[in-house]
XYZ file of C-alpha atoms in Angstrom:
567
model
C 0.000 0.000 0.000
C 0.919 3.679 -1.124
C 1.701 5.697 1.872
C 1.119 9.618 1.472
C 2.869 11.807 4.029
C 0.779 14.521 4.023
C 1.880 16.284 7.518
C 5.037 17.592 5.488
C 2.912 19.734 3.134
C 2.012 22.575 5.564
C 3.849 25.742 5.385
C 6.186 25.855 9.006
C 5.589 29.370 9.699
C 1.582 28.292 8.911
C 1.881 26.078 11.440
C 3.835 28.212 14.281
C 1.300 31.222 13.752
C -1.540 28.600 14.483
C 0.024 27.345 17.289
C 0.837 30.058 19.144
C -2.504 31.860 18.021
C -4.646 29.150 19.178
C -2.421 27.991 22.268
C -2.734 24.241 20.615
C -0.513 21.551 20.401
C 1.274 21.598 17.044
C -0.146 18.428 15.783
C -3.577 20.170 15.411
C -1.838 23.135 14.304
C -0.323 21.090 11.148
C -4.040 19.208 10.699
C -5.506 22.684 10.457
C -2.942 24.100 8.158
C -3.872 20.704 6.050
C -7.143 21.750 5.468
C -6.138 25.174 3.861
C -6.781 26.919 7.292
C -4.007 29.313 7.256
C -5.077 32.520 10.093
C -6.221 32.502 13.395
C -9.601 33.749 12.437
C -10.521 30.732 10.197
C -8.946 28.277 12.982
C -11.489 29.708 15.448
C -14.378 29.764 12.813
C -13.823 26.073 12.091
C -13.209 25.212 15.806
C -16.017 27.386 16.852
C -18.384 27.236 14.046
C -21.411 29.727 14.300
C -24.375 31.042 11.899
C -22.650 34.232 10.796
C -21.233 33.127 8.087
C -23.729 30.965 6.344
C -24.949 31.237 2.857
C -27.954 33.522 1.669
C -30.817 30.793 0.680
C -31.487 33.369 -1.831
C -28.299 33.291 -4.054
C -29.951 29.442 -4.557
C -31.037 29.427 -8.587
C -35.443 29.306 -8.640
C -35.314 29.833 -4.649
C -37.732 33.020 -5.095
C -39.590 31.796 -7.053
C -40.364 28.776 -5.439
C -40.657 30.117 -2.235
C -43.188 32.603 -3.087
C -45.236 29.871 -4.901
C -45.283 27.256 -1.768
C -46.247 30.594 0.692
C -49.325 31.131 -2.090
C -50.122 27.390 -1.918
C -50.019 27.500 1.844
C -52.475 30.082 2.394
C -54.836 29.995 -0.345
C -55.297 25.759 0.882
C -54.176 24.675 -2.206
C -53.153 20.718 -2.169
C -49.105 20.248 -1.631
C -47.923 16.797 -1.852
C -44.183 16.215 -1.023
C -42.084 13.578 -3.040
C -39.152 12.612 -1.092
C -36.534 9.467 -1.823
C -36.200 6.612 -0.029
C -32.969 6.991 1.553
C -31.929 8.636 5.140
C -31.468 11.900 3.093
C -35.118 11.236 1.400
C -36.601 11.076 4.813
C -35.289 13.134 6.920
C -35.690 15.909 4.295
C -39.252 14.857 3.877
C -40.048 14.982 7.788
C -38.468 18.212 7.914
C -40.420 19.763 5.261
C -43.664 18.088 6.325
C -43.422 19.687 10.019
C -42.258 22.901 9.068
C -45.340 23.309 6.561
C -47.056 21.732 9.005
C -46.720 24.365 11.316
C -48.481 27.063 9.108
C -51.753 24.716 8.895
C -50.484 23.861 5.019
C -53.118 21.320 2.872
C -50.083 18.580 3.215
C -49.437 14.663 2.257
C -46.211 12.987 1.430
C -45.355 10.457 -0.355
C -42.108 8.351 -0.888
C -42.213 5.656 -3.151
C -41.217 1.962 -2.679
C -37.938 1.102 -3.801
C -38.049 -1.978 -5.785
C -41.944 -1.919 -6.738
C -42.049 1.913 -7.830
C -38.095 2.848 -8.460
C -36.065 5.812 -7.616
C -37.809 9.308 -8.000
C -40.900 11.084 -9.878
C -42.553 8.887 -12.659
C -45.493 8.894 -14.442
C -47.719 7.030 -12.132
C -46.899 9.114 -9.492
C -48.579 12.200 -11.395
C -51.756 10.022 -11.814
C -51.954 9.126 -8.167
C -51.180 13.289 -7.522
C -53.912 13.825 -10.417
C -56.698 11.152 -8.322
C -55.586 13.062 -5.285
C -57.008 16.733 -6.837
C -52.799 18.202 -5.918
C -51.840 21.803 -7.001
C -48.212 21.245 -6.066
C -45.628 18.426 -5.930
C -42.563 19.361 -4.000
C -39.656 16.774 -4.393
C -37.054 16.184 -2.140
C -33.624 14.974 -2.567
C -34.927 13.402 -6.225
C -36.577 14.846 -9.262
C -33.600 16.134 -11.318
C -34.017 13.654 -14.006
C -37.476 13.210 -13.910
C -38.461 14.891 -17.165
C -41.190 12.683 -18.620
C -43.143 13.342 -14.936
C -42.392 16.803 -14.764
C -44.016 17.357 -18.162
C -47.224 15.284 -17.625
C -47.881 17.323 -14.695
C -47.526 20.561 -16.555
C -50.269 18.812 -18.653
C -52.524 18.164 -15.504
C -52.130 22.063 -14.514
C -49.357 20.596 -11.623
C -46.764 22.918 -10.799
C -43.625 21.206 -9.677
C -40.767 22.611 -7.607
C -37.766 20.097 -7.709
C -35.239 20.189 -4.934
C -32.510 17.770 -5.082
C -28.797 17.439 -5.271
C -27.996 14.440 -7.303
C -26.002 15.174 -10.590
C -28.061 17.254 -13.187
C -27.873 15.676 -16.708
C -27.571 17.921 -20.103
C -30.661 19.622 -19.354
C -33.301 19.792 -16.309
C -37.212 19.005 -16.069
C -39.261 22.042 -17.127
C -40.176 22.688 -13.714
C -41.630 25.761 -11.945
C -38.833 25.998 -10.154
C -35.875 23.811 -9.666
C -33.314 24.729 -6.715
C -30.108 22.298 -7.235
C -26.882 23.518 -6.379
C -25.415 21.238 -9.071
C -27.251 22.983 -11.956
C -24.490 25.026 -14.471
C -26.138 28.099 -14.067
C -26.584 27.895 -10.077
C -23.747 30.449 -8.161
C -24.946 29.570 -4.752
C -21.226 27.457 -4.277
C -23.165 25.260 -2.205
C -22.535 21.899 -4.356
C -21.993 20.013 -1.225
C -25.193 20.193 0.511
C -27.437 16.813 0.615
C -31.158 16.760 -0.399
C -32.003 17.071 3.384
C -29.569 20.225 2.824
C -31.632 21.954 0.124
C -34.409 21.229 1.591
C -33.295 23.077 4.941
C -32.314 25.853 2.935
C -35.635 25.919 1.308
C -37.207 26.081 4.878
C -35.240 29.135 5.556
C -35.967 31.138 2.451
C -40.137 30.103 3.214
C -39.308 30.928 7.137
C -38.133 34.923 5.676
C -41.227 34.875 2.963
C -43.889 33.398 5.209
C -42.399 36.482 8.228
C -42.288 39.288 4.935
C -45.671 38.361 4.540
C -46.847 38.729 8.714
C -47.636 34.837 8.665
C -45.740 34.366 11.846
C -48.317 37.008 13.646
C -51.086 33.617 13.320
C -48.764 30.984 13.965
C -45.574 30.564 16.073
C -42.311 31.278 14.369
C -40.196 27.778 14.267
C -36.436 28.022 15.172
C -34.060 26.965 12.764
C -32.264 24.672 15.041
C -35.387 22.548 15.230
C -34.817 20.938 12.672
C -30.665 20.616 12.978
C -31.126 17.106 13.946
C -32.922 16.167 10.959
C -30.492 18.606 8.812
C -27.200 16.748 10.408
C -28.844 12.612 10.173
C -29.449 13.303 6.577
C -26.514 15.043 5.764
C -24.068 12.382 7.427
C -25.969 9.322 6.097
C -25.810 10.557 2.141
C -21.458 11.022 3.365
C -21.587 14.625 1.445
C -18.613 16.484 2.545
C -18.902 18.191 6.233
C -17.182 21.748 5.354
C -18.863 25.225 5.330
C -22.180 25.267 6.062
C -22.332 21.764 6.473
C -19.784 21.474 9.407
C -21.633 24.614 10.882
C -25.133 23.257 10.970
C -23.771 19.307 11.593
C -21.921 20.895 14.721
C -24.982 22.766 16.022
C -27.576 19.638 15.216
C -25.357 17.006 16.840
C -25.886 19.539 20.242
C -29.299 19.257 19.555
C -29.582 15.530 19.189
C -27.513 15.011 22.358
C -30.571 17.395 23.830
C -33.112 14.713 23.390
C -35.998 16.379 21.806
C -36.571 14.390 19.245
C -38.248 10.692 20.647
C -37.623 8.983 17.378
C -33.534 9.605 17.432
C -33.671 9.138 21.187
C -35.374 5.595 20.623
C -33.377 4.682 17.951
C -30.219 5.606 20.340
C -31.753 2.980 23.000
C -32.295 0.340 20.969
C -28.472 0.655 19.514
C -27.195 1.034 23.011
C -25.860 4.787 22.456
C -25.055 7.273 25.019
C -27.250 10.261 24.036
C -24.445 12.522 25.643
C -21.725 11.329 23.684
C -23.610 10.121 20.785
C -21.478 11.598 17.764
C -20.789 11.233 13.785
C -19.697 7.977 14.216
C -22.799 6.683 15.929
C -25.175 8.436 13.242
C -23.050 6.940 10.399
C -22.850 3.242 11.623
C -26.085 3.094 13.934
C -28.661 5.463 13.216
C -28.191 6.293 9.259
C -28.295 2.103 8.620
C -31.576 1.733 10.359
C -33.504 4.342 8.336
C -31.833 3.224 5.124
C -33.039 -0.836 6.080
C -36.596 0.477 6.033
C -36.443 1.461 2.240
C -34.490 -1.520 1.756
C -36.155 -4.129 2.885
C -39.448 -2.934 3.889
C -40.576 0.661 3.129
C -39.344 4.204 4.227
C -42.355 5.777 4.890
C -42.251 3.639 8.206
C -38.956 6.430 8.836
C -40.654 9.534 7.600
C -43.688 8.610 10.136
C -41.419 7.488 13.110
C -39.483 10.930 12.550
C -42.694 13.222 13.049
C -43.944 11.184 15.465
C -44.145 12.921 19.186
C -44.982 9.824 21.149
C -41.656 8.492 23.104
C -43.738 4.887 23.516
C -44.985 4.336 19.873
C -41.446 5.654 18.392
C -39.806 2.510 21.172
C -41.638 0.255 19.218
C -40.490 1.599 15.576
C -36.982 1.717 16.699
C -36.873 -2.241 18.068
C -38.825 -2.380 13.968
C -36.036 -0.691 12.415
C -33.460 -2.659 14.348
C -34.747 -6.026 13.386
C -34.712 -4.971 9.672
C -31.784 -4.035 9.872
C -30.464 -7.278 11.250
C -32.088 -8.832 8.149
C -30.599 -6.399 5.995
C -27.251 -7.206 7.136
C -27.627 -11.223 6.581
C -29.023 -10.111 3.004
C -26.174 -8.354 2.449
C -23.284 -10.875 3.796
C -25.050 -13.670 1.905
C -24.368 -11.779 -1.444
C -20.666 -10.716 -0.595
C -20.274 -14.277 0.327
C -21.370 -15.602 -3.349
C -19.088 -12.863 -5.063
C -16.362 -14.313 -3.054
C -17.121 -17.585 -4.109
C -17.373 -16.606 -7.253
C -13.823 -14.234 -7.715
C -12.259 -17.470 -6.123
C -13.584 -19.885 -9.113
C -13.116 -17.698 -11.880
C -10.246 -14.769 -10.845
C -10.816 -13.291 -14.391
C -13.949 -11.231 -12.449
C -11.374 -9.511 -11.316
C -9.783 -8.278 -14.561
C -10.214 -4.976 -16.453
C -9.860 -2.942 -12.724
C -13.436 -3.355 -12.747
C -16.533 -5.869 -11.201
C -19.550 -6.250 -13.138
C -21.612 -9.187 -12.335
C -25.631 -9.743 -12.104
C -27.697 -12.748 -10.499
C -31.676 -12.893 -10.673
C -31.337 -13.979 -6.990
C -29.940 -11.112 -5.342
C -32.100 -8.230 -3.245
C -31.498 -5.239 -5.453
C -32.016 -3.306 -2.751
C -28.953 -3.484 -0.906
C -26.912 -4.124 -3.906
C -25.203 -0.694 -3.274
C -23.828 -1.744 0.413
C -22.149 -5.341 -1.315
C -20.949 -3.002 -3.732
C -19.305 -1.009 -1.586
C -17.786 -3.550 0.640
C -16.339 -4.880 -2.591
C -15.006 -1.575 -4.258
C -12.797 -1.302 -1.021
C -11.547 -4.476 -0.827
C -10.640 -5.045 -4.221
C -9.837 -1.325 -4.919
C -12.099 -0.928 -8.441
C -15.448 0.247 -8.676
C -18.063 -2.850 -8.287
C -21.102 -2.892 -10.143
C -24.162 -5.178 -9.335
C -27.149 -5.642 -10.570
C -30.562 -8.120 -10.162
C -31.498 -9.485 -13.729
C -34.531 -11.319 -12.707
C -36.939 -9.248 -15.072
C -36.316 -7.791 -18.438
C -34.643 -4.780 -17.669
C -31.939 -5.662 -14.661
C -31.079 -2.835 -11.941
C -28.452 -2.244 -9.235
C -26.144 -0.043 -8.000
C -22.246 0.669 -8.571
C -19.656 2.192 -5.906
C -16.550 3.478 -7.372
C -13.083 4.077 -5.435
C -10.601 7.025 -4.826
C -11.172 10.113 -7.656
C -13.208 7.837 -10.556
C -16.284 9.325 -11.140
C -18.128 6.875 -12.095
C -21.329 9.043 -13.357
C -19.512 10.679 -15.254
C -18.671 7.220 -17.135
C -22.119 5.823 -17.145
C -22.477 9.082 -19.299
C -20.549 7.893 -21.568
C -22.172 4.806 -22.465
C -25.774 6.228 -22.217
C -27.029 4.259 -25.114
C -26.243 1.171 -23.262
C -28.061 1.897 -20.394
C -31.720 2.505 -19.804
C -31.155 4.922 -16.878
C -28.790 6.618 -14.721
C -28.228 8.439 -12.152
C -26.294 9.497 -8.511
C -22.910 10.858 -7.802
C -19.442 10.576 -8.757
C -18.908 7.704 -6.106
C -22.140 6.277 -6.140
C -25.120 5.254 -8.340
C -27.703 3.540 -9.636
C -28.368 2.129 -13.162
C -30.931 0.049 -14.973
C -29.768 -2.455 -18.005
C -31.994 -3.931 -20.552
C -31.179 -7.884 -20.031
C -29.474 -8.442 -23.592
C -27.276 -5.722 -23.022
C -25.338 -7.082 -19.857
C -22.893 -9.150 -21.397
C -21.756 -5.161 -22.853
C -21.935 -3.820 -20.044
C -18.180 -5.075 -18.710
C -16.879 -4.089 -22.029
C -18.243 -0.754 -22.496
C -16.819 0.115 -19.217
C -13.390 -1.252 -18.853
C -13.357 0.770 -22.361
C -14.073 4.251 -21.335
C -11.944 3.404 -18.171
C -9.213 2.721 -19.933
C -9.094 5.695 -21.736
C -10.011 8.106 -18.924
C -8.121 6.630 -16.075
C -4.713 5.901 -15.216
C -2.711 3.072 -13.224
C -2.446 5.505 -10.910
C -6.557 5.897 -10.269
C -6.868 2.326 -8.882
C -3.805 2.610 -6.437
C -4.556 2.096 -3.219
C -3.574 5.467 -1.162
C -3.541 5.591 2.909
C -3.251 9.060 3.968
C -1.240 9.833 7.251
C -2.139 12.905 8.586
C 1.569 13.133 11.041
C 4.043 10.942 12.628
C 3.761 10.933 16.159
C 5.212 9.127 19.460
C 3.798 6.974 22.078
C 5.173 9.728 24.714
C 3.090 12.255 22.407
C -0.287 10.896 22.782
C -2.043 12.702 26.039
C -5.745 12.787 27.042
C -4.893 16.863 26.043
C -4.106 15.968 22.588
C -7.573 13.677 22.013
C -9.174 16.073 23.815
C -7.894 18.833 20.986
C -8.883 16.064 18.296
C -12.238 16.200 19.428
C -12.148 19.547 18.554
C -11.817 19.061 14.999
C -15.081 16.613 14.622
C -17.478 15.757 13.334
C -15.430 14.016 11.081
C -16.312 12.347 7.538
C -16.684 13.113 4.023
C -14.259 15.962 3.337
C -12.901 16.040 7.308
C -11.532 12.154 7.809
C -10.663 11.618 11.237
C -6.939 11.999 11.583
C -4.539 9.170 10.816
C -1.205 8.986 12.799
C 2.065 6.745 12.179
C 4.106 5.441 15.563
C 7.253 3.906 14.608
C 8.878 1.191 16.489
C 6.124 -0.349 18.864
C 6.562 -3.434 21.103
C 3.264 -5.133 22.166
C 3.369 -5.747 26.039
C -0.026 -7.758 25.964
C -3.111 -8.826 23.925
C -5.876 -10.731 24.690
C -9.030 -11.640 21.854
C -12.473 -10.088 22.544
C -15.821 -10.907 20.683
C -14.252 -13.493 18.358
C -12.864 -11.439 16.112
C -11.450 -7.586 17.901
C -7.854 -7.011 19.662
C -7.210 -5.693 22.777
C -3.729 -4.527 23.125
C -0.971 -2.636 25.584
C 1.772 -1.210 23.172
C 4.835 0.237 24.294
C 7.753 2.267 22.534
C 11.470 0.698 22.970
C 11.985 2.965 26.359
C 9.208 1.044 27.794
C 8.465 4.252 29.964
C 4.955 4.954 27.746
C 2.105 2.788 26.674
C -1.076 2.645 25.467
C -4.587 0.384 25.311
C -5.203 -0.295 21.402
C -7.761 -2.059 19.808
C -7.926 -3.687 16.030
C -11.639 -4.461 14.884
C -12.845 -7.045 12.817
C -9.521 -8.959 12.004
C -9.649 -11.718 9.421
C -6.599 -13.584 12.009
C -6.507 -13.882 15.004
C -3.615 -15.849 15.726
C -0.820 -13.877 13.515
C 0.272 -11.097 16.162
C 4.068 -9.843 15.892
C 5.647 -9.002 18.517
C 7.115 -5.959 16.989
C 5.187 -3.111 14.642
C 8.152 -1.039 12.904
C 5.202 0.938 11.626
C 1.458 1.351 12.695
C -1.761 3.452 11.738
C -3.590 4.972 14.957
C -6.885 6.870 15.117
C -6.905 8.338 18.398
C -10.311 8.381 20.609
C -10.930 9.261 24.163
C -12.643 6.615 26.466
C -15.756 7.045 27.368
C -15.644 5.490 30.417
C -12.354 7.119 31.719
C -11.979 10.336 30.908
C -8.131 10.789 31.783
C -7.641 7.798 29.534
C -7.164 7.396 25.845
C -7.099 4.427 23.691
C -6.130 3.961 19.772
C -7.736 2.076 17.087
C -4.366 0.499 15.314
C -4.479 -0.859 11.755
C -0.884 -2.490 11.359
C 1.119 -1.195 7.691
């Protein structure tokens, strides 16, 4: 594996002026200077992170417009149905848009559509259920951007439509009434890293200035923003957008507020995953919360999540959560059964593995949570994975790409092959016409061959600085902490130690590590832990060179522990 050194590329005298600025231990000085933060001022802004500097809602292309038409919708009663997606960022943005209309006494439904039975986003038959339903205006969220056959019949049916979304705008967008997508060419809001659930909330605070313009707030109460925070940050850390600008600023803020407890769906969901709600952080939305919302759409429906998120009642949200849980369980043996098979297969027939690419359908598999075996794949064999269910005429599934390959962006290129499209540059969904699969492999390895390099598909660990055992103190983890929430565009910091001796270990669970490492004085050690090893018996007694992610315990506050991946 390719190890990048990246704690050399900060300026010196960056670092020193941070240092002494901030009064901060020069490790966090260099991982701030890393991240382009060069002056005091933009340290404490980042460290501190408040609502002065957030984006106008208005510099948002179609926001005025479609603000002004939901606030004539809302009071003249007119019918608003919103559209949302099926995913954590689907749902939570629907929720949020629901109650906040909600609270002006709107003429409100929403709708989000089952993923294998109806498909991803606004079709036809969902304007002839809005049509049935006597609806004035559809209001997607998080979805709609391609939907240009939908948008049209509803323009037909006297339906205005106001699209929200943030997926990847192809050569030309639905003739909406309004569509607000950061992504669009001719959009300057430089907020192309905002999720669905992100629009949306920016949507809810243009309406929130509209709706108090127009003296609507003198009938009803006027919401907070921070309300819906929680909502804002679940979404925006489950669809692993990166957490800079306004994103860090409102994830920041709506992680305090989910620690508050004011929401009995998240606090439920916390119990039944055995969270702390005080400590409850990034890590714990990503890998607890964010997976039991997305099981729903997967292998049930998500508008169980979209009701258990509005839902005030602490007791009927318990029994959602312990709902959520178990499909998730299932979900989870779904998914290991077809990682499994692809194993099986790759180790009969290793040619699956040429081209730097995985293609590979089966009428058995649950297309549902094709995208998560894909993923698990694209890591481990370091080339985008795609997987799809043939089992009816026109097979779908899901690809995950790996480091910079954008794998959109190549789908694009072999439109004609494909009957649809669409996601992000890492992720995304695709639907094949059967007689076309054995093309498919081709038709890719193709266009990545003449787009991508050797050096695309090399796997790259970043270490963030080289550090001692004698360095790490529960001062320095408690600066760390400082830095989070980590994820998509702020990783969580990546350390080398040199030269370790391991005093003890001991197994835990079957397959985690439990160690005391020492450096060669033997004056300092540490408690490290290495999850989810594939041996348990190889242990050397000596690391010359080991990855550490440092992390305070929770249980011992003066105590710090490392999570140790050995190089």
């Amino acid at each position: 594996m390719e190890i990048k050194i990246k704690y050399t590329t900060p300026d010196r005298e960056v670092i020193q002026k941070l240092q002494k600025a901030l009064k901060c231990h020069p490790v966090i000085a260099g991982l701030l200077a890393d991240k382009g933060i060069t002056s005091a001022d933009e340290a404490n802004f980042f460290l501190n992170p408040d609502y002065s500097r957030l984006s106008n809602p208005f510099e948002l292309k179609d926001m005025d417009k479609a603000v002004e038409r939901i606030y004539t919708a809302a009071i003249n009663k007119e019918k608003i149905l919103i559209f949302g997606d099926f995913d954590a960022d689907g749902v939570t943005a629907t929720a949020m848009l629901y109650q906040f209309l909600g609270l002006v006494e709107a003429d409100l439904s929403w709708y989000v559509p089952h993923r294998t039975k109806e498909g991803y986003s606004l079709q036809l038959p969902h304007i002839e259920m809005a049509v049935s339903m006597d609806v004035d205006l559809i209001i997607t969220v998080d979805c709609g951007i391609g939907s240009h056959e939908a948008v049209e019949a509803a323009n037909k049916e006297d339906i205005d439509v106001i699209i929200t979304d943030h997926h990847e705008p192809d050569t030309s967008v639905p003739k909406a009434f309004a569509v607000i997508n950061p992504k669009q060419a001719d959009c300057n809001a430089c907020l192309e890293y905002l999720a669905g659930v992100g629009v949306a909330f920016y949507l809810i605070m243009g309406l929130r200035k509209v709706f108090r313009n127009n003296g609507l707030w003198e009938k009803y109460p006027e919401p907070q923003l921070s309300e819906y925070l929680d909502l804002f940050t679940i979404g925006t850390i489950g669809d692993m957008v990166p957490l800079v600008q306004d994103n860090r600023v409102l994830c920041v803020a709506g992680i305090k507020r989910i620690r508050m407890g004011l929401r009995p769906a998240i606090v439920s969901m916390a119990h039944t995953s055995r969270l702390d709600m005080d400590k409850l952080d990034s890590d714990d939305i990503s890998f607890k919360i964010v997976p039991r919302l997305n099981a729903a759409g997967r292998i049930s429906h998500a508008r169980i999540c979209v009701s258990h998120l509005t839902c005030p009642a602490r007791a009927q949200t318990e029994t959602t959560a312990v709902l959520l849980d178990e499909l998730n369980r299932k979900r989870q043996l779904i998914e290991k059964e077809i990682v499994e098979d692809i194993e099986r297969r790759i180790a009969d027939d290793p040619s699956i593995l040429d081209n730097r690419i995985i293609v590979l359908w089966d009428t058995r598999w649950e297309a549902s949570v094709l995208g998560i075996a894909a993923s698990r794949l694209a890591r481990k064999h370091g080339c985008p994975v795609v997987l799809l269910n043939s089992k009816d005429d026109i097979a779908k599934g899901s690809c995950r790409s790996i480091n910079q390959i954008n794998i959109h962006e190549i789908f694009s290129k072999i439109r004609n092959l494909l009957e649809s499209f669409g996601g992000h540059a890492m992720a995304a969904g695709l639907s094949v016409r059967k007689e076309n699969l054995d093309r498919l492999k081709p038709a890719l390895t193709k266009v990545l061959n003449l787009f991508c390099t050797e050096k695309d598909f090399q796997p790259v660990q970043t270490i963030d600085a080289v550090i001692k055992l004698s360095d790490i103190t529960p001062e320095l983890v408690r600066q760390i902490d400082m830095l989070r929430p980590f994820g998509t565009g702020n990783p969580e910091p990546v350390f080398l130690i040199e030269n370790v001796w391991v005093a003890s270990s001991i197994i835990m669970g079957g397959c985690h590590r439990k160690m005391i490492l020492k450096d060669q004085s033997g004056e300092h050690q540490m408690e490290a832990l290495h999850f989810n090893l594939s041996d348990t018996t190889c242990l050397p007694e000596f690391f010359p060179k080991l990855m550490v992610k440092l992390k305070a315990d929770r249980f011992k506050l003066n105590h710090v522990q490392g999570v140790v991946q050995d190089l």
